[in-house]
Structure formats: C-alpha cells, structure tokens
XYZ file of C-alpha atoms in Angstrom:
500
model
C -57.700 -17.715 -63.092
C -56.382 -21.232 -62.350
C -52.946 -21.749 -60.779
C -50.965 -24.759 -61.960
C -50.067 -27.384 -59.332
C -46.362 -26.741 -59.973
C -46.726 -22.991 -59.370
C -48.877 -23.602 -56.298
C -46.332 -26.028 -54.879
C -43.501 -23.594 -55.537
C -45.439 -20.787 -53.867
C -46.289 -22.944 -50.857
C -42.670 -24.043 -50.497
C -41.509 -20.425 -50.666
C -43.989 -19.394 -47.978
C -42.923 -22.266 -45.732
C -39.249 -21.389 -46.209
C -39.996 -17.751 -45.362
C -41.892 -18.703 -42.197
C -39.109 -21.090 -41.147
C -36.503 -18.402 -41.806
C -38.396 -15.801 -39.813
C -39.194 -18.201 -36.971
C -35.608 -19.421 -36.867
C -34.414 -15.834 -36.748
C -36.688 -15.099 -33.826
C -35.441 -18.166 -31.989
C -31.822 -17.267 -32.543
C -32.401 -13.804 -31.181
C -34.370 -15.064 -28.211
C -31.773 -17.634 -27.162
C -28.583 -16.116 -28.583
C -27.141 -16.095 -25.049
C -27.243 -19.888 -24.584
C -23.737 -21.375 -24.812
C -23.984 -24.329 -22.438
C -21.402 -26.914 -23.505
C -22.080 -29.946 -21.324
C -24.884 -31.409 -19.163
C -25.313 -29.773 -15.762
C -26.190 -31.890 -12.725
C -27.627 -30.160 -9.647
C -25.163 -30.582 -6.784
C -25.271 -27.458 -4.561
C -27.658 -28.003 -1.666
C -29.486 -25.132 0.083
C -27.604 -23.934 3.168
C -29.393 -22.557 6.243
C -27.377 -20.870 8.993
C -28.882 -19.909 12.348
C -27.969 -16.814 14.337
C -27.141 -19.092 17.275
C -25.555 -21.765 15.103
C -22.523 -22.320 17.241
C -24.508 -23.078 20.371
C -25.787 -26.173 18.547
C -22.990 -26.811 16.056
C -22.183 -30.361 15.063
C -18.713 -31.812 14.909
C -18.845 -31.565 11.115
C -19.661 -27.867 11.274
C -16.836 -27.316 13.753
C -14.417 -29.022 11.377
C -15.575 -26.765 8.540
C -15.710 -23.513 10.451
C -13.172 -24.005 13.236
C -13.883 -22.511 16.653
C -17.188 -21.427 18.149
C -17.207 -17.609 18.133
C -20.306 -15.590 18.858
C -21.912 -14.914 15.477
C -24.421 -12.325 16.692
C -24.139 -8.978 14.966
C -24.978 -10.086 11.425
C -26.702 -7.256 9.568
C -29.079 -7.371 6.642
C -29.442 -4.162 4.644
C -32.356 -4.166 2.200
C -32.015 -1.717 -0.685
C -34.143 -0.690 -3.638
C -33.970 0.986 -7.021
C -34.051 3.697 -8.049
C -32.876 5.137 -4.728
C -29.947 2.955 -3.610
C -28.872 0.320 -6.138
C -26.084 2.320 -7.731
C -24.697 3.356 -4.340
C -24.641 -0.263 -3.180
C -22.801 -1.603 -6.231
C -20.187 1.142 -5.949
C -19.685 0.813 -2.185
C -19.305 -2.982 -2.153
C -16.627 -2.766 -4.855
C -14.928 0.299 -3.341
C -14.714 -1.370 0.095
C -12.970 -4.468 -1.263
C -9.476 -5.136 0.092
C -8.543 -8.417 -1.613
C -11.211 -9.699 -3.990
C -14.475 -9.004 -5.810
C -16.490 -11.773 -7.498
C -19.458 -10.769 -9.648
C -22.376 -12.484 -11.372
C -24.112 -10.094 -13.792
C -26.176 -10.884 -16.906
C -24.646 -8.088 -18.995
C -21.682 -5.695 -19.034
C -21.976 -2.616 -21.249
C -21.065 1.056 -21.201
C -23.963 3.343 -20.410
C -22.844 5.916 -22.939
C -21.634 4.238 -26.099
C -21.481 5.306 -29.701
C -21.635 3.586 -33.064
C -20.271 4.712 -36.405
C -22.475 4.468 -39.475
C -19.647 3.314 -41.758
C -18.558 0.283 -39.745
C -19.893 -2.567 -37.643
C -17.474 -1.750 -34.834
C -18.999 -1.266 -31.418
C -17.730 0.398 -28.277
C -15.818 3.650 -27.959
C -12.255 4.889 -27.975
C -10.689 4.395 -24.520
C -10.016 8.113 -24.209
C -13.660 8.881 -24.868
C -14.766 6.220 -22.375
C -12.688 7.857 -19.650
C -14.005 11.280 -20.557
C -17.673 10.609 -21.278
C -18.685 7.378 -19.589
C -21.406 7.873 -16.961
C -21.527 4.388 -15.350
C -19.831 4.727 -11.927
C -19.439 0.949 -11.501
C -17.061 0.964 -14.490
C -14.716 3.311 -12.626
C -15.147 1.404 -9.354
C -14.002 -1.795 -11.076
C -11.024 -0.046 -12.674
C -9.946 1.464 -9.365
C -10.287 -1.894 -7.597
C -8.057 -3.606 -10.151
C -5.502 -0.792 -9.907
C -5.198 -1.136 -6.148
C -4.396 -4.852 -6.721
C -7.803 -6.240 -5.790
C -8.540 -9.453 -7.693
C -11.697 -8.700 -9.680
C -13.575 -11.485 -11.492
C -16.666 -10.767 -13.569
C -18.801 -13.613 -14.921
C -21.377 -12.622 -17.534
C -23.211 -13.851 -20.648
C -21.994 -13.890 -24.231
C -24.585 -12.808 -26.784
C -24.162 -13.882 -30.410
C -25.165 -10.478 -31.733
C -23.441 -8.254 -29.199
C -21.185 -5.470 -30.410
C -17.512 -6.169 -30.948
C -14.750 -3.632 -30.414
C -12.448 -2.969 -33.390
C -10.725 -0.134 -35.250
C -9.266 1.033 -31.933
C -12.604 1.041 -30.175
C -13.367 -1.055 -27.081
C -16.424 -2.399 -25.337
C -16.675 -2.194 -21.554
C -15.597 -5.845 -21.321
C -12.597 -5.085 -23.556
C -11.544 -2.096 -21.457
C -11.889 -3.958 -18.165
C -10.049 -7.079 -19.321
C -7.160 -5.049 -20.762
C -6.995 -3.070 -17.505
C -6.570 -6.168 -15.332
C -10.158 -7.218 -14.544
C -10.775 -10.904 -15.297
C -13.871 -11.300 -17.495
C -15.337 -14.651 -18.513
C -18.457 -15.907 -20.276
C -20.883 -18.205 -18.481
C -21.412 -21.699 -19.970
C -22.636 -23.928 -17.114
C -26.361 -23.749 -17.959
C -28.533 -21.848 -20.434
C -28.176 -18.370 -18.965
C -26.587 -16.435 -16.119
C -29.445 -14.477 -14.531
C -27.982 -13.817 -11.055
C -27.088 -10.317 -9.839
C -24.516 -10.900 -7.137
C -21.372 -9.270 -5.749
C -19.130 -10.853 -3.105
C -16.127 -9.056 -1.645
C -13.141 -10.252 0.304
C -13.999 -13.933 0.425
C -17.546 -13.527 1.689
C -17.172 -10.697 4.198
C -20.034 -8.949 2.405
C -22.551 -10.225 -0.150
C -24.924 -8.232 -2.336
C -27.839 -10.187 -3.832
C -30.452 -8.370 -5.902
C -32.587 -8.070 -9.027
C -30.470 -5.157 -10.301
C -28.960 -5.364 -13.780
C -26.038 -3.171 -14.809
C -28.142 -0.880 -16.969
C -29.072 2.745 -16.557
C -32.763 1.807 -16.579
C -32.425 -0.856 -13.888
C -30.516 1.384 -11.498
C -32.258 4.697 -12.204
C -35.771 3.977 -13.448
C -36.917 0.520 -12.363
C -38.219 -0.673 -9.032
C -35.636 -3.263 -7.959
C -34.807 -4.946 -4.661
C -31.742 -6.406 -3.002
C -29.904 -7.038 0.255
C -26.394 -6.668 1.605
C -25.352 -9.401 4.038
C -22.580 -8.407 6.394
C -21.555 -9.310 9.931
C -19.378 -8.039 12.723
C -17.269 -11.179 12.443
C -18.719 -12.164 9.044
C -18.905 -15.893 9.863
C -22.576 -16.222 8.912
C -22.015 -14.667 5.495
C -18.714 -16.513 5.136
C -20.462 -19.848 5.717
C -23.192 -19.078 3.195
C -20.506 -17.942 0.769
C -18.310 -21.016 1.188
C -21.049 -23.614 1.082
C -23.464 -22.153 -1.469
C -22.868 -19.028 -3.548
C -19.102 -19.378 -3.930
C -19.412 -23.065 -4.760
C -21.609 -21.999 -7.673
C -19.263 -19.188 -8.672
C -16.104 -21.327 -8.637
C -17.841 -24.131 -10.523
C -19.051 -21.711 -13.183
C -15.763 -19.816 -13.363
C -13.754 -22.956 -14.120
C -16.075 -23.804 -17.013
C -16.378 -20.292 -18.385
C -14.809 -18.913 -21.564
C -12.212 -16.181 -21.131
C -12.943 -12.837 -22.793
C -10.076 -11.698 -24.977
C -9.333 -8.647 -27.108
C -6.315 -8.239 -29.360
C -4.562 -4.891 -29.157
C -3.108 -4.553 -32.658
C -5.609 -1.857 -33.646
C -5.293 0.143 -30.399
C -2.741 2.961 -30.426
C -0.044 3.276 -27.780
C -1.695 6.455 -26.503
C -5.042 4.729 -26.078
C -3.433 1.676 -24.428
C -1.684 3.999 -21.970
C -5.108 5.338 -21.010
C -6.398 1.819 -20.399
C -3.369 0.908 -18.290
C -3.182 4.263 -16.479
C -4.908 5.519 -13.352
C -8.395 7.016 -13.338
C -8.844 10.585 -12.237
C -12.308 11.239 -10.915
C -14.732 9.849 -13.434
C -17.507 8.976 -11.021
C -20.397 11.297 -11.715
C -21.874 13.017 -8.623
C -25.368 12.799 -7.193
C -26.475 9.658 -9.041
C -29.161 8.993 -6.443
C -30.593 12.488 -6.762
C -30.603 12.232 -10.561
C -32.658 9.036 -10.376
C -35.208 10.630 -8.061
C -35.426 13.730 -10.242
C -36.080 11.566 -13.305
C -39.001 9.885 -11.561
C -40.495 13.192 -10.439
C -40.132 14.508 -13.973
C -42.055 11.496 -15.317
C -44.794 12.208 -12.778
C -45.112 15.734 -14.104
C -45.302 14.484 -17.677
C -48.093 12.113 -16.710
C -49.929 14.967 -14.955
C -49.872 12.926 -11.773
C -49.719 15.067 -8.660
C -48.803 12.111 -6.406
C -45.198 11.043 -5.944
C -43.710 7.541 -5.788
C -42.856 5.977 -2.469
C -39.206 6.704 -1.633
C -37.355 3.880 0.068
C -34.673 4.139 2.747
C -31.570 1.983 3.088
C -31.147 1.010 6.735
C -29.228 -1.940 8.207
C -31.228 -4.425 10.260
C -29.573 -6.494 12.989
C -30.526 -10.125 12.567
C -32.521 -11.093 15.653
C -31.917 -13.971 18.019
C -33.266 -17.272 16.738
C -33.309 -16.029 13.141
C -31.779 -17.865 10.222
C -30.596 -17.194 6.684
C -30.954 -19.808 3.969
C -29.129 -19.381 0.673
C -29.824 -21.508 -2.380
C -28.870 -21.247 -6.030
C -30.815 -22.066 -9.154
C -31.120 -24.447 -10.834
C -29.872 -26.634 -7.959
C -32.962 -27.953 -6.138
C -34.420 -24.446 -6.303
C -37.875 -25.404 -7.529
C -38.453 -27.786 -4.633
C -37.192 -25.162 -2.182
C -39.491 -22.471 -3.596
C -42.620 -24.641 -3.672
C -41.975 -25.907 -0.131
C -41.634 -22.292 0.993
C -44.985 -21.295 -0.550
C -46.814 -24.372 0.765
C -45.716 -23.597 4.331
C -47.716 -20.347 4.430
C -50.245 -20.211 7.277
C -52.329 -17.074 6.827
C -50.903 -14.592 4.319
C -48.489 -14.241 1.378
C -47.248 -11.017 -0.246
C -45.620 -11.284 -3.684
C -44.033 -8.311 -5.427
C -42.355 -9.371 -8.657
C -41.817 -8.646 -12.329
C -43.867 -11.520 -13.720
C -45.265 -14.983 -13.006
C -45.130 -17.318 -16.007
C -44.950 -20.733 -14.343
C -48.169 -22.774 -14.226
C -47.105 -25.091 -11.392
C -46.205 -22.158 -9.153
C -49.654 -20.719 -9.838
C -51.226 -24.117 -9.071
C -49.515 -24.150 -5.671
C -50.603 -20.578 -4.904
C -54.200 -21.453 -5.798
C -54.074 -24.652 -3.719
C -52.733 -22.782 -0.670
C -55.408 -20.127 -1.047
C -58.349 -22.481 -1.586
C -57.460 -25.360 0.727
C -55.676 -23.495 3.537
C -57.613 -20.214 3.312
C -54.388 -18.242 2.922
C -54.728 -14.642 1.737
C -52.446 -13.903 -1.211
C -51.622 -10.379 -2.367
C -49.715 -10.093 -5.644
C -48.258 -6.953 -7.238
C -46.812 -7.249 -10.749
C -45.071 -5.044 -13.251
C -47.524 -3.241 -15.558
C -44.904 -3.586 -18.290
C -43.057 -6.714 -19.448
C -40.340 -6.487 -22.076
C -40.378 -9.847 -23.919
C -43.379 -10.667 -26.121
C -43.726 -14.313 -25.024
C -43.359 -13.446 -21.344
C -45.896 -10.646 -21.646
C -48.499 -12.936 -23.237
C -47.905 -15.808 -20.801
C -47.955 -13.464 -17.798
C -51.397 -12.195 -18.788
C -52.736 -15.756 -19.093
C -51.308 -16.869 -15.758
C -52.581 -13.847 -13.866
C -56.067 -14.381 -15.287
C -56.030 -17.850 -13.716
C -54.954 -16.423 -10.378
C -57.682 -13.796 -10.303
C -60.425 -16.219 -11.290
C -59.327 -18.719 -8.652
C -59.269 -16.085 -5.938
C -62.567 -14.494 -6.939
C -61.223 -11.176 -5.658
C -61.207 -12.453 -2.078
C -58.328 -14.771 -1.198
C -56.141 -13.820 -4.160
C -55.894 -10.164 -5.111
C -53.650 -9.081 -7.994
C -52.479 -5.507 -8.568
C -50.493 -3.724 -11.252
C -47.528 -1.884 -9.716
C -47.198 1.906 -10.069
C -46.401 3.112 -13.586
C -43.865 5.621 -12.290
C -41.241 2.922 -12.779
C -40.140 1.764 -16.216
C -40.405 -1.837 -15.007
C -41.152 -3.230 -11.561
C -38.350 -5.745 -11.875
C -37.906 -6.682 -8.197
C -38.572 -10.211 -6.945
C -39.555 -10.911 -3.343
C -42.103 -12.865 -1.312
C -43.026 -12.257 2.345
C -45.212 -14.651 4.306
C -45.908 -15.976 7.770
C -44.230 -19.238 8.638
C -43.857 -21.932 11.206
C -44.141 -21.005 14.894
C -45.246 -17.455 14.128
C -42.102 -16.550 12.214
C -41.811 -14.019 9.415
C -40.216 -15.361 6.242
C -38.831 -13.227 3.421
C -37.534 -14.693 0.162
C -35.469 -12.439 -2.089
C -34.783 -13.810 -5.564
C -32.611 -12.789 -8.487
C -34.930 -14.785 -10.751
C -38.560 -14.527 -11.784
C -41.302 -17.013 -10.957
C -40.695 -18.698 -14.299
C -39.822 -22.191 -15.601
C -36.247 -21.206 -16.483
C -35.401 -19.521 -13.164
C -36.884 -22.369 -11.106
C -36.608 -25.272 -13.560
C -37.904 -28.814 -13.152
C -35.515 -31.684 -12.610
C -31.922 -32.023 -11.518
C -30.181 -32.720 -14.843
C -30.030 -30.068 -17.541
C -28.826 -30.824 -21.053
C -27.366 -28.202 -23.415
C -30.119 -26.322 -25.252
C -28.173 -24.147 -27.686
C -29.922 -24.062 -31.056
C -33.044 -25.857 -29.803
C -36.463 -24.196 -29.838
C -37.921 -26.507 -27.190
C -35.773 -27.419 -24.220
C -35.740 -27.390 -20.426
C -33.680 -24.207 -20.079
C -32.075 -23.520 -16.723
C -30.816 -20.175 -15.446
C -28.216 -19.556 -12.779
C -29.770 -17.482 -9.978
C -29.008 -16.788 -6.314
C -31.801 -16.682 -3.735
C -31.789 -15.822 -0.038
C -34.452 -16.622 2.564
C -34.747 -14.954 5.982
C -36.667 -16.539 8.856
C -37.160 -14.282 11.885
C -39.238 -14.025 15.014
C -39.198 -10.231 15.189
C -39.866 -9.574 11.478
C -37.293 -6.781 11.235
C -36.182 -7.724 7.703
C -39.702 -8.576 6.554
C -40.971 -5.180 7.681
C -38.544 -3.390 5.318
C -39.900 -5.261 2.327
C -43.522 -4.924 3.426
C -42.972 -1.186 3.808
C -42.122 -1.001 0.108
C -45.021 -3.274 -0.831
C -47.490 -1.107 1.098
C -45.917 2.139 -0.098
C -46.173 1.156 -3.758
C -49.598 -0.403 -3.218
C -51.013 3.074 -2.561
C -50.242 3.994 -6.167
C -51.077 0.632 -7.725
C -54.127 -0.165 -9.865
C -56.362 -3.184 -10.334
C -54.479 -5.688 -12.431
C -54.526 -5.377 -16.210
C -52.481 -7.376 -18.703
C -48.948 -5.960 -19.057
C -47.844 -3.828 -21.982
C -44.407 -3.092 -23.420
C -42.670 0.083 -22.281
C-alpha cells in the first residue's frame, strides 16, 4: 500500500515534534535547577594556610589577621556515612552561639505526605512536629529560637513541591520560624555540602546531602575543621569559603511563603518552641539497616565501620581551601600531576575525559600507581553511561598494573564520597576532600561562566568547596586510607555501574 507524500510528510513532522517534545522534557527535568541570572567570573583564589604561618607571616597577612598568636592546636576530624554524618550536622548546628551558614543542594522533610486530590506538597506544621524524623530540622529550629542567625542557601527546582492548603514544606516551616532561606543563582547549580558556625570557628565540608539515604545508607566522607584559637579555620573562612557564601547570598532569591491559608493554631506551632523531636539512636539505626541489608543479600561479611576521631594537625602541615568553579580545575589537575609514586581515589564517579587523560599520563610517564574505587551504582542515566566509558579507558591504559579500578562494596546504596590521597613533594602526604565529583560541571573549564538556563549544551558550573591537607606525618591521610583499605576488602573488580 502506497503512502501519499502529504501523509508521509505529516507523519514525519508528527514524529519529529514528538521526539523534540520528549527530548525537551528530559532536558527540562535534567536542568530544572539552573537559575543563573548573570555571567559569573572566577575571582576567589585558593588559600593555603600553614600550621606555622605566623612565624613567616608577611606584613599583608599581619594587616589581615592582626597579631601573631600561636596557631598550633588546629584539629581535623574526618567523618563518614553512615556512621557519623548525622551526628556531625546536628552537633555543628547545636554548638553554634551566634551564626550558622549552610550550603546544601536540597532541603526537604524526610517524612512527607501528599494528598491524592491536590497538588499541594509538604505537611501540616503540627504533623511535621509530631512525625518528622530528620534531626537537622529540629536543630535548625532550636538554633533560630535561641537567637542564632541561621542562613541556608540551596537550589530551587522547577518541579519541586509547593506548600498550600495549610501545608508547608521544610523550607516554608524554617523560613516562617526565623531561618533565612534563599535560592542559589550565581552559577548553574549549588553542589557544595558545607556548614560554618560562629564566623568560621568550625567548618564542616563533606559529600553529605540532607537526605535519609545519604546520611543512613550511603558511604560519604567529610571533615570538621576546628582549632584551639580557630585562626587557621577563620582565615580559610574569611578568604575563601565565606567569600563564596557572601557573594552567593547577595545574589540569591529569598524563599517566601504566604500565611493566608495557615490557621492560627498551626502558625503558633511554627512560632513556638520545640519539645524533644530529635529521634534517638540515629547512628545505631543506620548501622542496623546496613546489617539487615547484608542478611538479605546472604552475605556473612559485614561492612567496615568507621570511627570519628580528631587529628591534631602536625607541625609543618598546611590546609588549602578552594571553591569551584573558581580556578578549581587548574588546582585539581596540578594536584594530580604532582604525584610521585601512588594515588588513591575513592569517589562516586569519574566522567571527565581530561582528568582521565592526566591520570593516564601520570601513570604511564611517571610510573605512578593509581588505585581507584568507584560506586557500583550511579543514579543519573547520562552519568552512568559516561562513567562506564571513562573507566574502560582507565583500565585499558593501566593494563591491570599501574591503574587498578574497583567497584566499591554493594552494602551501601551509593558510594557517594569524594576523596584523593597521594604522596607529594618532599615526602609529604596529601589528601584532597571534595564536595564535587570528578566531572566537567564540578571542575569546569575556563574562568567565565554564562547563564545556561534552558540550554541543552552549555559549560555548566557548579559551586563546590574543596579542602586539601598537606602533612609530613600523614595523620589525616591515614584516616582516609583506613576507610579505603577497609572497604577495599569487600570490593569487586570493576564493572559498569547500575542504577539502585
């Protein structure tokens, strides 16, 4: 049967329109978080502070920091999910006396409900106070109610739930209760996981999202930076991370929620004082969940259990803090190229071809041994496909000798942590902890980033916070290598990632 040219053309046009509609829908979902309004120019330089800084301080540094106190006593406390992440987030907020500043990609209740007859999201405030299981929610409320200035910077998603009909989202509840909540707009996406209290007296930098899965089921990694006199962390805060936060905060969109549909009784709950609310034994629950998954998988072995112990920063050590996208790619590649003998990488995914090129070059031309452990599961379809391609290149280049790639233990939902440990100059140990992945958006090319909203092809740039430790005694590095080696015992030869 012959089809007329007119019918064929109509059919072809319909198919094309359908494909465009579907593809456009996928793009809008993938990048529905991107609300950058103006071009972003990199301007925050990496800052490195030495343990004995003030013995060699310049006049400029003296003008910035004042006198020359002894800065020894700075502690670094590595922590990991699922054992310690929830405890850390709570404790940093609970210890705050004057201020808490937070970067987090998302802010949602852990226990939320939807009604079938409406598009309203969130829950009634009374139900949130009664049923909510996310302890950080209560920690933030309590901080605001003891007059601590709490600022939360997060992303706005086009399709996220909206509170109405008397119901509130977590952002609604917090903002109505006195927590300042704004939406990030400086670059494509806010990817950093960062908490600073009391003007830099303590900093938490990690891969931990504010989700039940990230804190209870994933393998994540982070550090708390804190000092006896806090001047090391204060300097890093003033000259790097807080510069990024204040820049982003000024350009962010304020979260608002009208109160016309909220009853006086429910508003009184929002404005009142919390009583209890924090659920007990969160750490034990997370461990029990992992053991239960082991039993389901008929696996008699148990996952490596991490410990959270403070490490005193040794003499001659330094801490370097740098933010993405500001000169972060150059800093990362320089770090990798400086390896002398060995590199350990434990991360969620590698999807950047240039980073892989540098790893291969270091391995082949400098005879550096590279051990890589990656998540056996990757959530996003594009990332999962690209990760498989990139890792195939790595394995072929290493021929199973200089580059060895493993899949992390499947006890975790996702191995979402991001750290690299290597040897460095003059026999030092160097540990890089990142909030971002080894991807083009977390370590983007260039120093000028145009708005990408609505574009399918664009040089997207994420905001991340990264911290690098250089030490002679390797005290910090040993904590991360302990986790690498502990999880390595339950790893497998690399296979392309799947979805959970």
